[in-house]
Coordinates of C-alpha atoms in Angstrom, one line a residue:
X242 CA 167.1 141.6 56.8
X243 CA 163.5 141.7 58.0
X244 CA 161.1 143.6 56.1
X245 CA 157.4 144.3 57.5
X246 CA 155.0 146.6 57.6
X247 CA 156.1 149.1 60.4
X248 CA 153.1 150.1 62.0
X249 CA 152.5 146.6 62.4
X250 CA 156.3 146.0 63.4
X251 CA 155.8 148.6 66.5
X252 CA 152.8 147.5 67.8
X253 CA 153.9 144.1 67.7
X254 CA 157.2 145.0 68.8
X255 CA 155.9 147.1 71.8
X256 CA 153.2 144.2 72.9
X257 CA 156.5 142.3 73.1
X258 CA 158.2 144.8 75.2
X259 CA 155.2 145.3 77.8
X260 CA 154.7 141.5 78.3
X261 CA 158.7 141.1 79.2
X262 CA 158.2 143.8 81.4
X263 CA 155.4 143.2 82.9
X264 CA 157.1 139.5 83.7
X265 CA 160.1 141.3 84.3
X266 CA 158.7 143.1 87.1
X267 CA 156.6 140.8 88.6
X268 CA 159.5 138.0 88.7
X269 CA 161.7 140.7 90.1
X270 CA 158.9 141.3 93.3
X271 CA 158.7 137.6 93.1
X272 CA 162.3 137.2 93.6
X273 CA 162.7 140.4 96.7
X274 CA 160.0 138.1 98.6
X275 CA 161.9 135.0 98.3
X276 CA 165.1 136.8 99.3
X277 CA 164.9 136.1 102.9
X278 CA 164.1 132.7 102.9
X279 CA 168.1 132.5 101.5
X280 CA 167.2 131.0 98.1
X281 CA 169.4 131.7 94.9
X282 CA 167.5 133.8 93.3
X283 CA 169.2 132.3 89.7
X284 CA 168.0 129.4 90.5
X285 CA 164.1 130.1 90.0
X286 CA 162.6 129.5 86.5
X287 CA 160.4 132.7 87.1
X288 CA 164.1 134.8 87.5
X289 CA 165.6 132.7 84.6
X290 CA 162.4 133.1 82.2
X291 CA 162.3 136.6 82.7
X292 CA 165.8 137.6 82.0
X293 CA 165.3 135.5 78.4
X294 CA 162.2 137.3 77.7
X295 CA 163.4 140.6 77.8
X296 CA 166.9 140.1 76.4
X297 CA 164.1 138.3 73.4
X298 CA 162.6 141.5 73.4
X299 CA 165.1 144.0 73.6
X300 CA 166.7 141.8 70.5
X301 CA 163.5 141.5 68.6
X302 CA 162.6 145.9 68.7
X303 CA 166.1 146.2 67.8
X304 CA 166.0 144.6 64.5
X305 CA 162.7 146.2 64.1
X306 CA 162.8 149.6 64.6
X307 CA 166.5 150.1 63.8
X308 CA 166.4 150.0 59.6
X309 CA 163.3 152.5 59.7
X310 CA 164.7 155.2 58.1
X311 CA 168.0 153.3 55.9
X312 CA 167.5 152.0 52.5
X313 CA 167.7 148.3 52.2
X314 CA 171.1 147.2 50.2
X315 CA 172.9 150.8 50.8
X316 CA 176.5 151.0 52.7
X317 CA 175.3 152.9 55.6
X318 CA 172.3 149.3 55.7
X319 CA 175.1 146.9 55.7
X320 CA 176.9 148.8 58.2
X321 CA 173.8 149.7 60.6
X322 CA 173.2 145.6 60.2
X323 CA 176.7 144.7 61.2
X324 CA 176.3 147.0 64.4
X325 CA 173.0 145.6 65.1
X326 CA 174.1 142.1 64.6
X327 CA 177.2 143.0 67.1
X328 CA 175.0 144.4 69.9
X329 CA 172.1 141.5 69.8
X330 CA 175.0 139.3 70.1
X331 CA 176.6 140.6 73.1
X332 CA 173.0 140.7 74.6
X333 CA 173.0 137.0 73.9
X334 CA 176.2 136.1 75.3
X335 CA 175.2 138.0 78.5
X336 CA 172.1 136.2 78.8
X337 CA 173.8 133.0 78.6
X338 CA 176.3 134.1 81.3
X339 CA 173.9 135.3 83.5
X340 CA 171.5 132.2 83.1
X341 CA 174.5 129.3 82.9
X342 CA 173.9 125.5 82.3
X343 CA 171.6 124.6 79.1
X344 CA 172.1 128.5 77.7
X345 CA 175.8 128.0 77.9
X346 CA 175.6 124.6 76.3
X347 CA 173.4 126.3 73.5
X348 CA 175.1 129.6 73.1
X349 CA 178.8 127.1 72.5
X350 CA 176.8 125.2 69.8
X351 CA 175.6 128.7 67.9
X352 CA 179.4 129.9 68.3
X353 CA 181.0 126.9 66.6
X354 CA 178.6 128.0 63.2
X355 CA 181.2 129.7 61.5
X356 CA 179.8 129.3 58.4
X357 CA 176.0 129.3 59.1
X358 CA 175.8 132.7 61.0
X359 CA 176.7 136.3 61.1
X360 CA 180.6 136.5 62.2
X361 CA 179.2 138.7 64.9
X362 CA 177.7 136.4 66.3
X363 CA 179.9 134.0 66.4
X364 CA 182.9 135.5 67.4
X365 CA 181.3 137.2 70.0
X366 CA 179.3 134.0 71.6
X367 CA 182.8 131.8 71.2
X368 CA 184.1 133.2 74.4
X369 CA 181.4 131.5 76.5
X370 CA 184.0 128.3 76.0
X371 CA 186.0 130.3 78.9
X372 CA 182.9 131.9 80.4
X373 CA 181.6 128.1 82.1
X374 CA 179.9 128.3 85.7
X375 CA 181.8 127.0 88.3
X376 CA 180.8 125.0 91.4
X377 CA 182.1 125.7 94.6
X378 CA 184.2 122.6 96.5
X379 CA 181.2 122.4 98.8
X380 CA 179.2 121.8 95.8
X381 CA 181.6 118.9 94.3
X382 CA 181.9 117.4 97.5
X383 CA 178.1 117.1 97.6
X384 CA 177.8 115.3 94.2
X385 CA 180.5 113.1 95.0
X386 CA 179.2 112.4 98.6
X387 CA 175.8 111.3 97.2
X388 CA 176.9 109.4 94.6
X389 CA 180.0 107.3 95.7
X390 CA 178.7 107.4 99.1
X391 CA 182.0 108.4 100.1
X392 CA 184.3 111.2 101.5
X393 CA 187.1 112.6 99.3
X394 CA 189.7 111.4 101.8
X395 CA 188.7 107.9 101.7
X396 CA 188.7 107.8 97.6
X397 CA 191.5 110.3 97.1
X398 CA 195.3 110.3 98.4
X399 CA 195.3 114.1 96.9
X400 CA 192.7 116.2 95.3
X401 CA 193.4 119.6 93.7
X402 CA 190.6 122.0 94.5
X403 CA 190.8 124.2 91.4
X404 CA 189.5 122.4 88.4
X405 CA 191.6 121.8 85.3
X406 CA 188.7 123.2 83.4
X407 CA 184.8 123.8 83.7
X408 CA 182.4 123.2 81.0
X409 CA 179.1 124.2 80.8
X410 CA 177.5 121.1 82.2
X411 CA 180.5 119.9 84.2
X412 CA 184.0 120.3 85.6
X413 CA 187.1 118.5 86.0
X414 CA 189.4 117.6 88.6
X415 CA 192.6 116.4 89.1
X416 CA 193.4 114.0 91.9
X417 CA 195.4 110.4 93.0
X418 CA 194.0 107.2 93.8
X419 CA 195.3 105.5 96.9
X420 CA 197.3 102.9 94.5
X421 CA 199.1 106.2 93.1
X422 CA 197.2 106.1 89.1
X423 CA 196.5 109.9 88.7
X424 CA 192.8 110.5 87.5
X425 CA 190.5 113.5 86.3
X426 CA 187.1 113.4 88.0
X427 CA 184.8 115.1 86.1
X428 CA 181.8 116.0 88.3
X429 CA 178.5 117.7 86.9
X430 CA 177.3 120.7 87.9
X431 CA 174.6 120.2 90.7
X432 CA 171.6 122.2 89.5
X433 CA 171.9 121.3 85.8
X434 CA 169.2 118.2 85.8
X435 CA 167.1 119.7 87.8
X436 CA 167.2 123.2 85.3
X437 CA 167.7 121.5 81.8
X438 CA 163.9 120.7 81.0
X439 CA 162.4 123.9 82.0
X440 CA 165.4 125.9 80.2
X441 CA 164.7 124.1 77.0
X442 CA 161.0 125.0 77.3
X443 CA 162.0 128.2 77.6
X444 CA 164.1 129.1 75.0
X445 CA 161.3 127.2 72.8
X446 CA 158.7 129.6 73.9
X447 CA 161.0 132.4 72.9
X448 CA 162.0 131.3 69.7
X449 CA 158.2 130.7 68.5
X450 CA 157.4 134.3 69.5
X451 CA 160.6 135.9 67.9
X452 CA 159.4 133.2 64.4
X453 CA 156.1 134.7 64.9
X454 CA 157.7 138.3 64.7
X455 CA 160.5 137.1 62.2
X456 CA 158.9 134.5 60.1
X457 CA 162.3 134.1 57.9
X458 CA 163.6 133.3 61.7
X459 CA 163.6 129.2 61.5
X460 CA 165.9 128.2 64.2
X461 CA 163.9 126.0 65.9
X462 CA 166.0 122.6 65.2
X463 CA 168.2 124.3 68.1
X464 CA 165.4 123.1 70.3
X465 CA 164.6 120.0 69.1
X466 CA 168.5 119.0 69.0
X467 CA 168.7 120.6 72.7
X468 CA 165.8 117.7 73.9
X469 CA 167.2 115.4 72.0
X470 CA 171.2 115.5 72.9
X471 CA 170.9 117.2 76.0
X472 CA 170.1 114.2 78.5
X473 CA 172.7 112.0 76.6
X474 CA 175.4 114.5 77.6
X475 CA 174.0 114.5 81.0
X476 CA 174.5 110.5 81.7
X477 CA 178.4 110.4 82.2
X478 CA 177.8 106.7 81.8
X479 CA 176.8 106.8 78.6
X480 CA 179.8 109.0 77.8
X481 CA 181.9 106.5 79.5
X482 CA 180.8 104.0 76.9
X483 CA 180.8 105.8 73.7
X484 CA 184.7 106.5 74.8
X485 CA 185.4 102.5 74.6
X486 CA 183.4 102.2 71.7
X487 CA 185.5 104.9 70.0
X488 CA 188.5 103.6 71.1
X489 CA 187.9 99.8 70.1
X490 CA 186.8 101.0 66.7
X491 CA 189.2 102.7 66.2
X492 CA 192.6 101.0 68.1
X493 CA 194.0 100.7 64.3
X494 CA 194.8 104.3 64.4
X495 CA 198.2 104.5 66.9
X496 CA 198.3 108.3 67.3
X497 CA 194.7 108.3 69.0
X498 CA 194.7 108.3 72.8
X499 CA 191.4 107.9 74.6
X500 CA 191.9 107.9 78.3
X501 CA 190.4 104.9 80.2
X502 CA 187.1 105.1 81.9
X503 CA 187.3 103.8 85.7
X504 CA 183.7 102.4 85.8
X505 CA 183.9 101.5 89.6
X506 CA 184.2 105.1 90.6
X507 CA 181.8 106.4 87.7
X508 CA 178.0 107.4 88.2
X509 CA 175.7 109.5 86.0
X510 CA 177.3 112.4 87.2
X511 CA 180.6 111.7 87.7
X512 CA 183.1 110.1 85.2
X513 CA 186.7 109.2 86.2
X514 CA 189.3 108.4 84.0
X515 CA 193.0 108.0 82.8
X516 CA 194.9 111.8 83.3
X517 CA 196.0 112.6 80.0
X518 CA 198.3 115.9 79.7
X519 CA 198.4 118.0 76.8
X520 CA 198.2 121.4 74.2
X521 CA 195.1 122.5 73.1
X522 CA 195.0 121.4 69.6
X523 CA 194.4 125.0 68.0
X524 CA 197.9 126.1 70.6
X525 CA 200.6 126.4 68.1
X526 CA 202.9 127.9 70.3
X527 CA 202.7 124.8 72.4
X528 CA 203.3 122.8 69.4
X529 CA 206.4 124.5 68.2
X530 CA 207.7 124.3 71.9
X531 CA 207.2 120.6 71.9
X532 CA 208.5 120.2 68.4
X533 CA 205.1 118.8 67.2
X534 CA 204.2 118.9 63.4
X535 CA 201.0 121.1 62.9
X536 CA 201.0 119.5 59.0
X537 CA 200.7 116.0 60.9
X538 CA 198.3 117.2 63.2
X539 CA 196.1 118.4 60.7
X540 CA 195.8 115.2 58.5
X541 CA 195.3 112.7 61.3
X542 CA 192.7 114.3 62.7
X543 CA 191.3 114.4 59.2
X544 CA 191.8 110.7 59.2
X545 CA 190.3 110.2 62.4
X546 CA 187.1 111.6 61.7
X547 CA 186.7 110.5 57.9
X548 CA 186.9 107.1 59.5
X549 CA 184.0 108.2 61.7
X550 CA 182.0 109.7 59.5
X551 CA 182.3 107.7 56.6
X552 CA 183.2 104.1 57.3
X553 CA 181.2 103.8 60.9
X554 CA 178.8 106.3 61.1
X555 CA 179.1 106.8 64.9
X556 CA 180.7 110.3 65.2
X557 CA 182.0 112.5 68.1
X558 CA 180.2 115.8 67.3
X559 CA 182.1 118.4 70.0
X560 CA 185.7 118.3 68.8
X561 CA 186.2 122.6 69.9
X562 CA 189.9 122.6 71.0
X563 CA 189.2 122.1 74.5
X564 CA 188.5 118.5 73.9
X565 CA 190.9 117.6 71.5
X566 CA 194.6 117.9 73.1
X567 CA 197.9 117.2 71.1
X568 CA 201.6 115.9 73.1
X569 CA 204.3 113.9 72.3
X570 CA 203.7 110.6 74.0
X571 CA 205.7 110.2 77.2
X572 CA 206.7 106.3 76.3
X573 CA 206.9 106.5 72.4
X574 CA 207.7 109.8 71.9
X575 CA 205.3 110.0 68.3
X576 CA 202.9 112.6 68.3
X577 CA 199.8 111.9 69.6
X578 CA 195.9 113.5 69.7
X579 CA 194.2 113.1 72.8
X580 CA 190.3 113.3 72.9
X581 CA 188.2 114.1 75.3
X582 CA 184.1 114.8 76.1
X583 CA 182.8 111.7 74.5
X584 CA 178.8 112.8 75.7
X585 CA 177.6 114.0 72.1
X586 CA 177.5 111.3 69.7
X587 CA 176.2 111.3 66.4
X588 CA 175.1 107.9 65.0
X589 CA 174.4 108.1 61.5
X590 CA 172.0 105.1 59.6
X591 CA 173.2 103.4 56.8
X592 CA 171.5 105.0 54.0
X593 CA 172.6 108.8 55.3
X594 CA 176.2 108.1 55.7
X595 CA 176.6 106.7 52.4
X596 CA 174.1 109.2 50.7
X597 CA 176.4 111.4 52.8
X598 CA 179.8 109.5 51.5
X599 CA 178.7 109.6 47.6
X600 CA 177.6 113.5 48.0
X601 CA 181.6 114.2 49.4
X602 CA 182.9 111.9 46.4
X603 CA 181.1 114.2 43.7
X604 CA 182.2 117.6 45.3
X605 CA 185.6 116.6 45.5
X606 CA 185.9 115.4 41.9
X607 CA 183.2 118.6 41.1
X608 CA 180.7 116.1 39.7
X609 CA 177.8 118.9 39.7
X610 CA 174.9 115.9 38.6
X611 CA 176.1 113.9 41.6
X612 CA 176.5 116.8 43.2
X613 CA 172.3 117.8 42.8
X614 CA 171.4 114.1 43.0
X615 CA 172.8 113.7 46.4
X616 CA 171.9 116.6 48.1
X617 CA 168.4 116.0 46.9
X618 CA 168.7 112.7 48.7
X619 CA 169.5 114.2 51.7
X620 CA 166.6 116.6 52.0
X621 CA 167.9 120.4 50.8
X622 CA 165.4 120.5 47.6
X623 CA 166.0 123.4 45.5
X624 CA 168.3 124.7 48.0
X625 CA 171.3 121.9 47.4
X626 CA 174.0 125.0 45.9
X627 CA 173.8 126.2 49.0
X628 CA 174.0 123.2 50.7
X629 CA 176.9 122.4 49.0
X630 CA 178.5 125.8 50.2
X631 CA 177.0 125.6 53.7
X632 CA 178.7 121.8 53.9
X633 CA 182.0 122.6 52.4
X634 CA 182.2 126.3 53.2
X635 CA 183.4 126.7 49.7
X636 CA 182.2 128.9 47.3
X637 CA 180.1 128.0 44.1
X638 CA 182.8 128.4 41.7
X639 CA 185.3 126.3 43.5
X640 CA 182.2 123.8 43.7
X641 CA 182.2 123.1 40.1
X642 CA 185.6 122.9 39.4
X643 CA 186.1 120.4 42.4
X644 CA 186.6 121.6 46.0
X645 CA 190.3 119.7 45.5
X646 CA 191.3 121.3 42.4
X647 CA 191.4 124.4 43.9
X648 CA 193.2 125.5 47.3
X649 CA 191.2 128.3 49.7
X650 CA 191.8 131.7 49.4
X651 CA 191.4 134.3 52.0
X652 CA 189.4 136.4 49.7
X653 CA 186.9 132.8 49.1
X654 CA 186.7 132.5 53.2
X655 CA 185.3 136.4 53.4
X656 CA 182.9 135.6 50.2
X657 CA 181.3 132.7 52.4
X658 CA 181.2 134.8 55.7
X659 CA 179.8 137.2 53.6
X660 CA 177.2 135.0 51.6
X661 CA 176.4 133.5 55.6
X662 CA 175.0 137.0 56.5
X663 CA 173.3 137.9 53.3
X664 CA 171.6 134.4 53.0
X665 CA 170.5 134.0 56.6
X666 CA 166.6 132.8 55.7
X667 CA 167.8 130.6 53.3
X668 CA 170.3 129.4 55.6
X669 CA 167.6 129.0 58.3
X670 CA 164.7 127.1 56.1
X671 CA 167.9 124.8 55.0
X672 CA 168.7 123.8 58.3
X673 CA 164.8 122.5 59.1
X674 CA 165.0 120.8 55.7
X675 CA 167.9 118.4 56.2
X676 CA 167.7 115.2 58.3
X677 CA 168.4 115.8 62.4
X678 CA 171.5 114.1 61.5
X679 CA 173.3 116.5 59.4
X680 CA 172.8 119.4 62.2
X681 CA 175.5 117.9 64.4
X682 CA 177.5 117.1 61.3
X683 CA 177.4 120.6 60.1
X684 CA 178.5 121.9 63.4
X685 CA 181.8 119.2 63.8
X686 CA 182.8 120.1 60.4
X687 CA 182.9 124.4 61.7
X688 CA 184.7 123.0 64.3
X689 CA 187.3 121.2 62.3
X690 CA 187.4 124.1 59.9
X691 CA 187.9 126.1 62.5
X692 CA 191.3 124.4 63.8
X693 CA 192.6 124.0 60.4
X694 CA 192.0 128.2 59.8
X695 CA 194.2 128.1 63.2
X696 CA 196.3 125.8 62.4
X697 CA 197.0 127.3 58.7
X698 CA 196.3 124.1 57.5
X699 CA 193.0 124.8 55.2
X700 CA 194.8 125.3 51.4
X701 CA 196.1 121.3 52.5
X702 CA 194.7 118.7 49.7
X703 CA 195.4 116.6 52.6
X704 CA 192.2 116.4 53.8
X705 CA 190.6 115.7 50.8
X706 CA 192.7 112.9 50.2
X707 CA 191.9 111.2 53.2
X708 CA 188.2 111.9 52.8
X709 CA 188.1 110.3 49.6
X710 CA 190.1 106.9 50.8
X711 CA 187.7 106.3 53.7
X712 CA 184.9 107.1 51.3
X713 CA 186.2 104.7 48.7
X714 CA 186.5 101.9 51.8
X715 CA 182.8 102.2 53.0
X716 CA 181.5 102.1 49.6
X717 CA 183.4 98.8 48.8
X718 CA 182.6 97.8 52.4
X719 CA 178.8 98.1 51.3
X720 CA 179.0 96.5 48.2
X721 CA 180.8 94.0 49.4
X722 CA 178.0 93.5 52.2
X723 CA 175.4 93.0 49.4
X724 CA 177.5 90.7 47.2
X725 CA 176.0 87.3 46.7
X726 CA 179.5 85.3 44.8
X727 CA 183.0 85.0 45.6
X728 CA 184.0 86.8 42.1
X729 CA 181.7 89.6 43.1
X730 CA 183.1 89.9 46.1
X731 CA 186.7 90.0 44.7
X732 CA 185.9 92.1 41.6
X733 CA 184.5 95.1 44.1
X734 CA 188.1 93.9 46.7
X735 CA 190.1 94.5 42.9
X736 CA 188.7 97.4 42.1
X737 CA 188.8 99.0 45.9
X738 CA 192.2 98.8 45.1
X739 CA 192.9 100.5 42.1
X740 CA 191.2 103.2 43.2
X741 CA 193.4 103.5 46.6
X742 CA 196.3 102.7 44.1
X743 CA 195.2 105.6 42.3
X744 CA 194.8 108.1 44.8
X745 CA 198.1 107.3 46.7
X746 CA 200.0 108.0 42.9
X747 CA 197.8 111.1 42.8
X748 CA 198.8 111.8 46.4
X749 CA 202.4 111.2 45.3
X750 CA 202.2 113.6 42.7
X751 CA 201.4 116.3 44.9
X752 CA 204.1 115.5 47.0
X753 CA 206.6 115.5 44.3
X754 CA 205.2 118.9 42.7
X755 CA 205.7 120.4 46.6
X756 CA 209.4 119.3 47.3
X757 CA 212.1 120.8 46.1
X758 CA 212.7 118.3 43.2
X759 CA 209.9 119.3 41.9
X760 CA 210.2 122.8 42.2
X761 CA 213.6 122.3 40.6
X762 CA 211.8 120.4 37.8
X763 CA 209.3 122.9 37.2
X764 CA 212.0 125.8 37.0
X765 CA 213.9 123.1 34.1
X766 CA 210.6 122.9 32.5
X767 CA 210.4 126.9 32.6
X768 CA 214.0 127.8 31.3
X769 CA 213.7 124.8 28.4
X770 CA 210.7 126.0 26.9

């Protein structure tokens, strides 16, 4: 994947090498002194920056030195690649275990790039969703000591000790107020604030050494979106208020439940709200037990986020199956989606989202000149078919027949993994092309992939569908904005219409052509000709 010239690949490679250990060493003696004056030792940049740096370098001489004597594009390449990919990943994931808070948060985001990286690499760094730090009781106690100025037993009639769940930034509780509402209190992790800053500088050191080594290497939007997001997820408050936002906006949707936010026991590190009970949306054992539709499931949260996306351009960017819970309402009975972890928003400016809306309208219908135009707009140059591929995870041909013309195949999901390995510095110069915006975007739509693969919902048209109704409404919605007469504004109203019209007939189709009528129909149609 990287080709230089290899003497200057090993002396590079070894300056790397001595300068980790060099730090290595000196951090380490650094850390023995410190040792008695009872300080954790994880908690000292110097500790933290030296682990990086030589995991960095250990990672970096790997790829360097280990294709020396295999010719590029052979069987025994691709397989030496795969093997190297495998081990640099589970360096990575130990790094980010053994360093916690902001490497956590970071390794989670590369995990959820299906389709952007090697499936190494992925699959090996998705387990740090159940590898999160956890902080003793002491440590909760604390936070919620210095920021409620209060003692558990005078906010809490019970309080269970072991958290429901721990994130990489936080974890949550359950517990009862004195007026018998159940809560979850999710309380931050104590030395995350005080780490996050220097962490980020960090890992941007190390990246612009391994780009200097690996100039097809581009990944440094990971550090700009970590400074960028990273204090917004850290102010429960503001999480707290994109919640309400995206339940008011929303409250037409009656299978969405958003717990309520209690703001007088809130701070910007602790957030309590409504307990909600649920599956994990990606559980379909839990789904069958509680006899809930994975088919309904599917298309709502389609819904959900197409209305996000598309119509309001304010968009919860973290939907991995942790935060996104599925039960059968207790009062109701319907099926409802519960979500949760409302600290990464992405808020999307007018011209994007439609740009955005307009480019999803072409690949559906497989108009390839809208198709070009509109990725153009949105920054990925000569690189918009594989943009297109990147957004859609589809391949080319499916592209230009219309993404839903044609259902996904298992062999068209190993093409793209595939493609993502072989096209990583494409991949890489693509992703600091595109507008900030379209990172978190490309990452919720992995996610969502990702549930619908689990699910065994991906062949669905379903989606599609849904995408192309909320793209038809914000279009209309705009033109409508910019209409200056009453007939102008009915004429876009008229034809808004026909166009749903249309789609729900075309929806109805499909629904027919799946039942058993038409199954019976299309068996008539077979035996009369």
């Amino acid at each position: 994947m990287f080709i230089l010239t290899e003497p200057i690949v090993l002396l590079m490679a070894g300056q790397l090498l001595k300068v980790s250990s060099l730090a290595t060493a000196v951090f380490a003696s650094s850390g023995f002194y410190l040792y008695n004056r009872q300080l954790n030792l994880n908690d000292l940049t110097v500790i933290r920056f030296g682990r990086a740096a030589a995991t960095t370098a250990v990672i970096s001489f790997d790829y360097l030195t280990a294709f020396k004597h295999v010719e590029y594009g052979t069987e025994e390449y691709w397989a030496l690649r795969s093997k190297v990919h495998l081990r640099s990943a589970e360096r990575l994931r130990d790094l980010c275990c053994a360093n916690r808070g902001t490497f956590i948060k970071v390794g989670q985001h590369l995990g959820a790039l299906d389709y952007l990286l090697p499936q190494e690499y992925t699959s090996t760094l998705k387990v740090l969703h159940s590898r999160a730090p956890q902080s003793s009781m002491e440590e909760v106690k604390q936070v919620i000591r210095e920021d409620l100025s209060k003692e558990l037993s005078e906010l809490f009639v019970s309080f269970e000790e072991k958290p429901q769940g721990a994130a990489s930034l936080a974890q949550v509780h359950k517990a009862v107020l004195h007026d018998g509402r159940t809560v979850a209190i999710k309380v931050q992790h104590p030395k995350v604030q005080r780490q996050m800053f220097r962490d980020i500088a960090v890992m941007e050191v190390l990246l612009r050494a391994v780009h200097w080594l690996f100039p097809d290497f581009a990944f440094m939007w990971l550090v700009e979106e970590a400074k960028k997001n990273m204090p917004l997820e850290l102010d429960f408050l503001n999480e707290g208020h994109n919640a309400e936002r995206l339940a008011k906006m929303l409250a037409h949707l009656p299978f969405l439940k958003i717990p309520i936010i209690h703001w007088d026991m809130s701070t910007k590190r602790i957030l309590t709200m409504e307990f909600a009970e649920g599956g994990q949306v990606n559980d379909r054992d839990y789904m069958k037990k509680h006899s809930i539709n994975v088919n309904e499931i599917s298309e709502n949260l389609g819904k959900m986020y197409s209305e996000m996306i598309f119509v309001h351009g304010f968009v919860h960017c973290d939907p991995h199956p942790g935060n996104v819970l599925v039960r059968k309402c207790p009062q109701s009975k319907k099926t409802e989606i519960i979500l949760l972890d409302h600290g990464l928003y992405q808020v999307l400016q007018s011209d994007f989202r439609l740009d955005y809306c307009r480019l999803w309208q072409a690949l559906i219908k497989g108009d390839m000149s809208g198709v070009e135009r509109y990725s153009l707009r949105l920054g990925a140059g000569d690189l918009y078919p594989l943009f297109a591929c990147v957004l859609t995870a589809r391949s080319w041909a499916a592209i230009n027949v219309g993404i839903s013309s044609v259902s996904v195949t298992h062999s068209e999901d190993v093409e793209i993994r595939t493609n993502a390995a072989l096209y990583l510095p494409q991949i890489s110069e693509l992703l600091n092309r595109v507008p900030r915006q379209m990172l978190l975007l490309l990452k919720t739509n992995d996610l969502l992939r990702g549930i619908e693969t689990t699910l065994q919902t991906r062949a669905s048209s379903s989606s599609f569908i849904n995408m192309s109704r909320c793209c038809i409404h914000a279009m209309a919605r705009h033109k409508r904005s910019k209409a200056q007469s009453r007939r102008r504004h009915l004429q876009i109203t008229l034809a808004e219409s026909f166009h749903l019209w249309r789609l729900t007939m075309y929806e109805l189709l499909l629904w027919v052509k799946g039942s058993t009528l038409g199954h019976w129909l299309t068996a008539l149609r077979a035996f009369l000709h």
